[in-house]
Amino acid sequence: MTSMQLGLIGLGKMGANMRQRVRAGGHEVVGYDPRPEVTDVPTLVALVDALEAPRVVWVMVPAGEPTRETVRKLADLLGEGDLVIDGGNSKYTDDQPNADLLAAKGIGYLDCGVSGGVWGLENGYGLMVGGSDADVERAMPIFDALRPEGDRADGFAHSGPVGAGHYAKMIHNGIEYGLMQAYGEGYDLLEAEPLIENVAGTLRAWSKGTVVRSWLLDLLVKALEEDPGLQEITGYTEDSGEGRWTVEEAIRHSVPAPVIAAALFARFQSRQDDSDTMKAVSALRNQFGGHAVRRAD
Amino acid sequence: MTSMQLGLIGLGKMGANMRQRVRAGGHEVVGYDPRPEVTDVPTLVALVDALEAPRVVWVMVPAGEPTRETVRKLADLLGEGDLVIDGGNSKYTDDQPNADLLAAKGIGYLDCGVSGGVWGLENGYGLMVGGSDADVERAMPIFDALRPEGDRADGFAHSGPVGAGHYAKMIHNGIEYGLMQAYGEGYDLLEAEPLIENVAGTLRAWSKGTVVRSWLLDLLVKALEEDPGLQEITGYTEDSGEGRWTVEEAIRHSVPAPVIAAALFARFQSRQDDSDTMKAVSALRNQFGGHAVRRAD
Amino acid sequence: MTSMQLGLIGLGKMGANMRQRVRAGGHEVVGYDPRPEVTDVPTLVALVDALEAPRVVWVMVPAGEPTRETVRKLADLLGEGDLVIDGGNSKYTDDQPNADLLAAKGIGYLDCGVSGGVWGLENGYGLMVGGSDADVERAMPIFDALRPEGDRADGFAHSGPVGAGHYAKMIHNGIEYGLMQAYGEGYDLLEAEPLIENVAGTLRAWSKGTVVRSWLLDLLVKALEEDPGLQEITGYTEDSGEGRWTVEEAIRHSVPAPVIAAALFARFQSRQDDSDTMKAVSALRNQFGGHAVRRAD
Amino acid sequence: MTSMQLGLIGLGKMGANMRQRVRAGGHEVVGYDPRPEVTDVPTLVALVDALEAPRVVWVMVPAGEPTRETVRKLADLLGEGDLVIDGGNSKYTDDQPNADLLAAKGIGYLDCGVSGGVWGLENGYGLMVGGSDADVERAMPIFDALRPEGDRADGFAHSGPVGAGHYAKMIHNGIEYGLMQAYGEGYDLLEAEPLIENVAGTLRAWSKGTVVRSWLLDLLVKALEEDPGLQEITGYTEDSGEGRWTVEEAIRHSVPAPVIAAALFARFQSRQDDSDTMKAVSALRNQFGGHAVRRAD
């Protein structure tokens, strides 16, 4: 294994864990974060100075403007032969503009989808990368440190050119929406049926041997052990963008995606106090059939 | 036009209006209802006695056991050559058993789907009938009185043998679910968009000339005039069975029915305070990503 | 009624009918189209010259670049005090840029959603307009000529500022997708059920009095009369964009739109020879259960 | 471990593997199947005779009438104190009648959902059981032989009274539909996107560390290795009933199940040459807008 230096920008929940895992892999990591209590260096300039050229800098900040702004700064601070990797959940359409901006200064660019959440520190992260073969090759020691142990191909892929890594991660998350909703519907049905006196045990019995066994199922079993009947929480569920983008891609490619769309809409629904759609339906039933409506207050 | 006698059992919201419309059509109607203030005769026996054989008796009572019980009583009270018409929202699978029971006594049977709601008194009712040609022919003066004026085929169909009338009505109602949900979603989207300053006016502008013009749209416009912004009601929406049966038929016939199923599920959703499905999804997001859940209370 | 002059650009299926209807309304219309056999004037310049200032010019060309290009040309050719109306199916996001471009020359702008298809010539068109009160007032004689006869509010709305007209039309078309799919699913179920011996007659019996009566239903009845069993056509169904945009708006506004999305996906599906999604599902069933797959060729 | 005798009826793909696994667990298995080449005994009577009372007999024949018929025969052949386990994919509504029939002879009954497919021989089977505590306890050595090694609770649950085992298995399979469809949609989207040059590798990179890792994903990776691009198969996908039942249960319990329903409908769709629904939609577009239809032939 080649030991490398890595600059890592963004030491939040994900970034801090990744710093730890890359260091455990035998590499030197210089981390930067605006919060003094977690950062290794006081400024971005100091981070760049702390690395020997040619540098590799991993960006792990919130998607959208924060990531684009960081890339713009790096385009100023880095130089010919350096390499930037965006490991956040950026939309894939940000990647080519980022790559172009950096390429104008002779700086390379990779986009890397990272999956694994808070468990990645221990289990390793699944990685999907977009960019050139040469850039991927160069950063491979870092990818090898981050990915799960075992066969590289089970936790790492070079998915295609710039943009492919984030595209793959977006689809990964779209699938994730569908999987979670499928387990959720099944859980709801088990809870609804009086015959099933042992919902949590039934789900746990699917952990091994069955067709539906998965890591998400393991987590659902764990959640039910920690909060039997999920009585401490509500169904209010946020979404962080990738599910929306996946459905937009389905539209762009004319690919039917009823399951992923249904999972996305269920989240929207979970955040509504009431539904204008259903008010209209209820009003219509009242109009044509005299069916009772439920009055507000 | 031939003037007829008709026995009519069930003088609720629909039945009372139908009595009025059939009478306005020049027929004699003897109505029976357990409520003394609306009934024409004190008992079912009195109703049968008041009619000259061969009798035609229209049943307009709640679907399910009440209708089946009424048919059983009529099988006892009526005789050879009489005819029973079930005009309620019975499940089509009740029709053949009802017909068989009556046929054993020489009594004919028709099932008739009736659409039009509280407006049918004025506009006439759309009718879909199942049964034999001879029985249909015999009851035609009543059907002609109930259906809208104009061409018979625009408001009446002999859809097929016994069961076909209720089957057609069930599908009619399944479509109705889909139509209402489509208007509801569109209304919701107009309400959500700040550019649309005039939601009610926009919907009303679709009343004539447009592709989406319909009676349901007219009713939505009317509802919004009566309750601007639908502020007086909630989205809680009941269902009375035909939507469920339609989806079950879709399953039985292996016909995809995503729109009707989505409309049905939206009603289920509207009646839930919270969703076990979404609790599971939210719990999973918390488990793998440390994403915040919304705590109960 | 005030008689006006109108310039009309685009004399396709819709534009030619609209020219005829506006003329029938007592106005002077100068139409331009690149096809010599339909145009009134040889060039756009000639059209502008043929109109007295202040001019009103209606653009009725394909949405997207053709409309944007026409607006750019009009920004050059028209002048202070003139008014442009985009009556095509432009995406609402094109409207403000178009309005800004024209406003820089002192030219007004309205966006007008137009519904009615090939029947609008006879029935009038439903109109939804976005723009300023003053501009709307000025073009009102043209709107009055185009809209259905009767109460103005039943076929015309000033929906809001620039963009609101096309937004409303987009949602109108999204609803249209849902309505058509609902009727389609119902038709499919009637066709699948042997009890229904008279599918076309059953649908026609819904034309009057029923809850599902609508213009689209009338058209379905007509289609079935012209092509019994719809045996001459396939289910391959195009889409022209508004359905996609509607689902994208649902995503943007976090509004669940399961029915409109399902209708859109059904069209995508109708155009696929085979589905990669279902290949994956079939392959999975084979992997875990040894279930037979259907081999290609 | 207690060594037991087990009678096993049905030695198909599943039954034969289970005989092997139970024997490997140290138990004596007497298998019966009408096919002479696989059976251990020539007749059902011989099977019963080969077992010492009190007997335990596992039924592993096709769901529906074959299973019900087998249970009727066993009610005749077995006696007081014996125990029947239905391990097939019976509908849960068959269980109580089966249990009642057997109970009248003093014979116990358990229903056991079995998941694991052709891989169960090697990995063990996930088991969900319905019935009394005493009957479950008695058959536990067999369950322990069949389930995966390790913690019993990870592959076995006593879900509730008679019927609960098959109910749980039905929901398991409903979830399975949703999971497969989610992966399928994701695969379809990756295939549709030119940026993703390495679809199979991308999916494989999700095998470890990611949120979507699962056994089904492993199988999809394997399928793509065996048939790159899934070019040898079509998307035609059968269903064996549990998905339909799950949606019917969702309807019965008023639980929204949009994802499982969408997955079921996608299978229906995959088996259609053309869609009457979409023919109607296409005919409507032609009627109102003059849009082209695609002609049959």
PDB file of N, CA and C in Angstrom, chain B residues 49-104:
ATOM      1  N   ASP B  49     -99.194  -6.154  -1.460  1.00  0.00           N
ATOM      2  CA  ASP B  49    -100.649  -6.193  -1.659  1.00  0.00           C
ATOM      3  C   ASP B  49    -101.155  -5.042  -2.516  1.00  0.00           C
ATOM      4  N   ALA B  50    -100.435  -3.917  -2.416  1.00  0.00           N
ATOM      5  CA  ALA B  50    -100.895  -2.722  -3.132  1.00  0.00           C
ATOM      6  C   ALA B  50    -100.612  -2.785  -4.630  1.00  0.00           C
ATOM      7  N   LEU B  51     -99.818  -3.766  -5.031  1.00  0.00           N
ATOM      8  CA  LEU B  51     -99.433  -3.863  -6.444  1.00  0.00           C
ATOM      9  C   LEU B  51    -100.211  -4.985  -7.121  1.00  0.00           C
ATOM     10  N   GLU B  52    -100.623  -4.735  -8.350  1.00  0.00           N
ATOM     11  CA  GLU B  52    -101.279  -5.793  -9.130  1.00  0.00           C
ATOM     12  C   GLU B  52    -100.219  -6.693  -9.768  1.00  0.00           C
ATOM     13  N   ALA B  53    -100.449  -7.981  -9.729  1.00  0.00           N
ATOM     14  CA  ALA B  53     -99.520  -8.905 -10.388  1.00  0.00           C
ATOM     15  C   ALA B  53     -99.684  -8.762 -11.894  1.00  0.00           C
ATOM     16  N   PRO B  54     -98.678  -8.975 -12.702  1.00  0.00           N
ATOM     17  CA  PRO B  54     -97.289  -9.193 -12.268  1.00  0.00           C
ATOM     18  C   PRO B  54     -96.648  -7.891 -11.804  1.00  0.00           C
ATOM     19  N   ARG B  55     -95.987  -7.970 -10.663  1.00  0.00           N
ATOM     20  CA  ARG B  55     -95.442  -6.784 -10.013  1.00  0.00           C
ATOM     21  C   ARG B  55     -93.987  -6.514 -10.420  1.00  0.00           C
ATOM     22  N   VAL B  56     -93.628  -5.230 -10.354  1.00  0.00           N
ATOM     23  CA  VAL B  56     -92.211  -4.855 -10.491  1.00  0.00           C
ATOM     24  C   VAL B  56     -91.818  -4.116  -9.210  1.00  0.00           C
ATOM     25  N   VAL B  57     -90.782  -4.631  -8.519  1.00  0.00           N
ATOM     26  CA  VAL B  57     -90.369  -4.046  -7.246  1.00  0.00           C
ATOM     27  C   VAL B  57     -88.893  -3.638  -7.309  1.00  0.00           C
ATOM     28  N   TRP B  58     -88.664  -2.382  -7.047  1.00  0.00           N
ATOM     29  CA  TRP B  58     -87.298  -1.824  -7.100  1.00  0.00           C
ATOM     30  C   TRP B  58     -86.770  -1.739  -5.671  1.00  0.00           C
ATOM     31  N   VAL B  59     -85.574  -2.322  -5.460  1.00  0.00           N
ATOM     32  CA  VAL B  59     -84.954  -2.324  -4.130  1.00  0.00           C
ATOM     33  C   VAL B  59     -83.870  -1.253  -4.102  1.00  0.00           C
ATOM     34  N   MET B  60     -83.964  -0.319  -3.183  1.00  0.00           N
ATOM     35  CA  MET B  60     -83.009   0.803  -3.110  1.00  0.00           C
ATOM     36  C   MET B  60     -82.562   0.977  -1.664  1.00  0.00           C
ATOM     37  N   VAL B  61     -81.987  -0.112  -1.115  1.00  0.00           N
ATOM     38  CA  VAL B  61     -81.546  -0.078   0.274  1.00  0.00           C
ATOM     39  C   VAL B  61     -80.030  -0.273   0.313  1.00  0.00           C
ATOM     40  N   PRO B  62     -79.386  -0.033   1.451  1.00  0.00           N
ATOM     41  CA  PRO B  62     -77.930  -0.165   1.504  1.00  0.00           C
ATOM     42  C   PRO B  62     -77.446  -1.522   0.989  1.00  0.00           C
ATOM     43  N   ALA B  63     -76.289  -1.498   0.318  1.00  0.00           N
ATOM     44  CA  ALA B  63     -75.714  -2.714  -0.255  1.00  0.00           C
ATOM     45  C   ALA B  63     -75.323  -3.678   0.861  1.00  0.00           C
ATOM     46  N   GLY B  64     -75.164  -4.924   0.485  1.00  0.00           N
ATOM     47  CA  GLY B  64     -74.719  -5.929   1.439  1.00  0.00           C
ATOM     48  C   GLY B  64     -75.907  -6.601   2.097  1.00  0.00           C
ATOM     49  N   GLU B  65     -75.772  -6.860   3.364  1.00  0.00           N
ATOM     50  CA  GLU B  65     -76.800  -7.642   4.053  1.00  0.00           C
ATOM     51  C   GLU B  65     -78.205  -7.012   3.953  1.00  0.00           C
ATOM     52  N   PRO B  66     -78.351  -5.683   4.105  1.00  0.00           N
ATOM     53  CA  PRO B  66     -79.709  -5.138   3.994  1.00  0.00           C
ATOM     54  C   PRO B  66     -80.373  -5.476   2.657  1.00  0.00           C
ATOM     55  N   THR B  67     -79.628  -5.383   1.580  1.00  0.00           N
ATOM     56  CA  THR B  67     -80.209  -5.707   0.278  1.00  0.00           C
ATOM     57  C   THR B  67     -80.490  -7.209   0.172  1.00  0.00           C
ATOM     58  N   ARG B  68     -79.521  -8.026   0.610  1.00  0.00           N
ATOM     59  CA  ARG B  68     -79.739  -9.475   0.525  1.00  0.00           C
ATOM     60  C   ARG B  68     -80.954  -9.890   1.359  1.00  0.00           C
ATOM     61  N   GLU B  69     -81.113  -9.275   2.511  1.00  0.00           N
ATOM     62  CA  GLU B  69     -82.247  -9.605   3.375  1.00  0.00           C
ATOM     63  C   GLU B  69     -83.572  -9.213   2.704  1.00  0.00           C
ATOM     64  N   THR B  70     -83.582  -8.055   2.080  1.00  0.00           N
ATOM     65  CA  THR B  70     -84.791  -7.600   1.381  1.00  0.00           C
ATOM     66  C   THR B  70     -85.152  -8.566   0.257  1.00  0.00           C
ATOM     67  N   VAL B  71     -84.131  -9.017  -0.475  1.00  0.00           N
ATOM     68  CA  VAL B  71     -84.394  -9.964  -1.568  1.00  0.00           C
ATOM     69  C   VAL B  71     -84.965 -11.271  -1.017  1.00  0.00           C
ATOM     70  N   ARG B  72     -84.413 -11.720   0.104  1.00  0.00           N
ATOM     71  CA  ARG B  72     -84.952 -12.959   0.698  1.00  0.00           C
ATOM     72  C   ARG B  72     -86.421 -12.787   1.069  1.00  0.00           C
ATOM     73  N   LYS B  73     -86.746 -11.629   1.649  1.00  0.00           N
ATOM     74  CA  LYS B  73     -88.150 -11.382   2.005  1.00  0.00           C
ATOM     75  C   LYS B  73     -89.032 -11.345   0.760  1.00  0.00           C
ATOM     76  N   LEU B  74     -88.517 -10.711  -0.282  1.00  0.00           N
ATOM     77  CA  LEU B  74     -89.311 -10.619  -1.516  1.00  0.00           C
ATOM     78  C   LEU B  74     -89.507 -11.992  -2.142  1.00  0.00           C
ATOM     79  N   ALA B  75     -88.507 -12.850  -1.996  1.00  0.00           N
ATOM     80  CA  ALA B  75     -88.652 -14.212  -2.516  1.00  0.00           C
ATOM     81  C   ALA B  75     -89.829 -14.914  -1.846  1.00  0.00           C
ATOM     82  N   ASP B  76     -90.079 -14.542  -0.609  1.00  0.00           N
ATOM     83  CA  ASP B  76     -91.221 -15.125   0.100  1.00  0.00           C
ATOM     84  C   ASP B  76     -92.539 -14.473  -0.301  1.00  0.00           C
ATOM     85  N   LEU B  77     -92.501 -13.168  -0.456  1.00  0.00           N
ATOM     86  CA  LEU B  77     -93.748 -12.414  -0.619  1.00  0.00           C
ATOM     87  C   LEU B  77     -94.232 -12.343  -2.061  1.00  0.00           C
ATOM     88  N   LEU B  78     -93.304 -12.326  -3.002  1.00  0.00           N
ATOM     89  CA  LEU B  78     -93.708 -12.187  -4.402  1.00  0.00           C
ATOM     90  C   LEU B  78     -93.971 -13.556  -5.006  1.00  0.00           C
ATOM     91  N   GLY B  79     -94.413 -13.562  -6.253  1.00  0.00           N
ATOM     92  CA  GLY B  79     -94.745 -14.843  -6.865  1.00  0.00           C
ATOM     93  C   GLY B  79     -94.390 -14.891  -8.340  1.00  0.00           C
ATOM     94  N   GLU B  80     -94.665 -16.001  -8.895  1.00  0.00           N
ATOM     95  CA  GLU B  80     -94.441 -16.300 -10.319  1.00  0.00           C
ATOM     96  C   GLU B  80     -94.743 -15.080 -11.202  1.00  0.00           C
ATOM     97  N   GLY B  81     -93.774 -14.705 -11.996  1.00  0.00           N
ATOM     98  CA  GLY B  81     -94.021 -13.636 -12.951  1.00  0.00           C
ATOM     99  C   GLY B  81     -93.675 -12.247 -12.454  1.00  0.00           C
ATOM    100  N   ASP B  82     -93.433 -12.116 -11.147  1.00  0.00           N
ATOM    101  CA  ASP B  82     -93.023 -10.806 -10.634  1.00  0.00           C
ATOM    102  C   ASP B  82     -91.557 -10.539 -10.991  1.00  0.00           C
ATOM    103  N   LEU B  83     -91.124  -9.298 -10.773  1.00  0.00           N
ATOM    104  CA  LEU B  83     -89.757  -8.898 -11.146  1.00  0.00           C
ATOM    105  C   LEU B  83     -89.165  -8.004 -10.063  1.00  0.00           C
ATOM    106  N   VAL B  84     -87.943  -8.332  -9.653  1.00  0.00           N
ATOM    107  CA  VAL B  84     -87.227  -7.519  -8.666  1.00  0.00           C
ATOM    108  C   VAL B  84     -86.041  -6.835  -9.344  1.00  0.00           C
ATOM    109  N   ILE B  85     -85.869  -5.561  -9.056  1.00  0.00           N
ATOM    110  CA  ILE B  85     -84.722  -4.816  -9.578  1.00  0.00           C
ATOM    111  C   ILE B  85     -83.918  -4.287  -8.385  1.00  0.00           C
ATOM    112  N   ASP B  86     -82.623  -4.675  -8.328  1.00  0.00           N
ATOM    113  CA  ASP B  86     -81.769  -4.112  -7.275  1.00  0.00           C
ATOM    114  C   ASP B  86     -81.033  -2.907  -7.850  1.00  0.00           C
ATOM    115  N   GLY B  87     -81.424  -1.724  -7.398  1.00  0.00           N
ATOM    116  CA  GLY B  87     -80.837  -0.484  -7.892  1.00  0.00           C
ATOM    117  C   GLY B  87     -79.773   0.094  -6.969  1.00  0.00           C
ATOM    118  N   GLY B  88     -79.433  -0.626  -5.906  1.00  0.00           N
ATOM    119  CA  GLY B  88     -78.429  -0.125  -4.958  1.00  0.00           C
ATOM    120  C   GLY B  88     -77.015  -0.375  -5.448  1.00  0.00           C
ATOM    121  N   ASN B  89     -76.047  -0.060  -4.593  1.00  0.00           N
ATOM    122  CA  ASN B  89     -74.644  -0.243  -4.956  1.00  0.00           C
ATOM    123  C   ASN B  89     -74.124  -1.610  -4.516  1.00  0.00           C
ATOM    124  N   SER B  90     -74.919  -2.655  -4.735  1.00  0.00           N
ATOM    125  CA  SER B  90     -74.500  -4.010  -4.363  1.00  0.00           C
ATOM    126  C   SER B  90     -73.250  -4.422  -5.114  1.00  0.00           C
ATOM    127  N   LYS B  91     -72.463  -5.270  -4.473  1.00  0.00           N
ATOM    128  CA  LYS B  91     -71.337  -5.877  -5.179  1.00  0.00           C
ATOM    129  C   LYS B  91     -71.902  -6.847  -6.213  1.00  0.00           C
ATOM    130  N   TYR B  92     -71.298  -6.878  -7.380  1.00  0.00           N
ATOM    131  CA  TYR B  92     -71.865  -7.679  -8.469  1.00  0.00           C
ATOM    132  C   TYR B  92     -71.934  -9.170  -8.137  1.00  0.00           C
ATOM    133  N   THR B  93     -71.095  -9.594  -7.205  1.00  0.00           N
ATOM    134  CA  THR B  93     -71.114 -11.012  -6.847  1.00  0.00           C
ATOM    135  C   THR B  93     -72.375 -11.392  -6.056  1.00  0.00           C
ATOM    136  N   ASP B  94     -73.117 -10.407  -5.577  1.00  0.00           N
ATOM    137  CA  ASP B  94     -74.396 -10.706  -4.910  1.00  0.00           C
ATOM    138  C   ASP B  94     -75.511 -10.998  -5.913  1.00  0.00           C
ATOM    139  N   ASP B  95     -75.313 -10.598  -7.154  1.00  0.00           N
ATOM    140  CA  ASP B  95     -76.445 -10.610  -8.082  1.00  0.00           C
ATOM    141  C   ASP B  95     -76.896 -12.010  -8.482  1.00  0.00           C
ATOM    142  N   GLN B  96     -75.940 -12.862  -8.847  1.00  0.00           N
ATOM    143  CA  GLN B  96     -76.364 -14.185  -9.300  1.00  0.00           C
ATOM    144  C   GLN B  96     -77.049 -14.965  -8.172  1.00  0.00           C
ATOM    145  N   PRO B  97     -76.500 -14.948  -6.950  1.00  0.00           N
ATOM    146  CA  PRO B  97     -77.232 -15.607  -5.849  1.00  0.00           C
ATOM    147  C   PRO B  97     -78.632 -15.032  -5.661  1.00  0.00           C
ATOM    148  N   ASN B  98     -78.763 -13.711  -5.711  1.00  0.00           N
ATOM    149  CA  ASN B  98     -80.096 -13.118  -5.597  1.00  0.00           C
ATOM    150  C   ASN B  98     -81.017 -13.599  -6.712  1.00  0.00           C
ATOM    151  N   ALA B  99     -80.470 -13.589  -7.918  1.00  0.00           N
ATOM    152  CA  ALA B  99     -81.274 -14.013  -9.075  1.00  0.00           C
ATOM    153  C   ALA B  99     -81.701 -15.472  -8.934  1.00  0.00           C
ATOM    154  N   ASP B 100     -80.795 -16.308  -8.459  1.00  0.00           N
ATOM    155  CA  ASP B 100     -81.103 -17.738  -8.319  1.00  0.00           C
ATOM    156  C   ASP B 100     -82.200 -17.963  -7.285  1.00  0.00           C
ATOM    157  N   LEU B 101     -82.078 -17.234  -6.181  1.00  0.00           N
ATOM    158  CA  LEU B 101     -83.069 -17.363  -5.117  1.00  0.00           C
ATOM    159  C   LEU B 101     -84.461 -17.010  -5.630  1.00  0.00           C
ATOM    160  N   LEU B 102     -84.525 -15.928  -6.384  1.00  0.00           N
ATOM    161  CA  LEU B 102     -85.813 -15.470  -6.902  1.00  0.00           C
ATOM    162  C   LEU B 102     -86.309 -16.378  -8.023  1.00  0.00           C
ATOM    163  N   ALA B 103     -85.383 -16.833  -8.860  1.00  0.00           N
ATOM    164  CA  ALA B 103     -85.777 -17.679  -9.992  1.00  0.00           C
ATOM    165  C   ALA B 103     -86.446 -18.966  -9.511  1.00  0.00           C
ATOM    166  N   ALA B 104     -86.030 -19.435  -8.339  1.00  0.00           N
ATOM    167  CA  ALA B 104     -86.635 -20.665  -7.798  1.00  0.00           C
ATOM    168  C   ALA B 104     -88.129 -20.483  -7.537  1.00  0.00           C
TER     169      ALA B 104
END
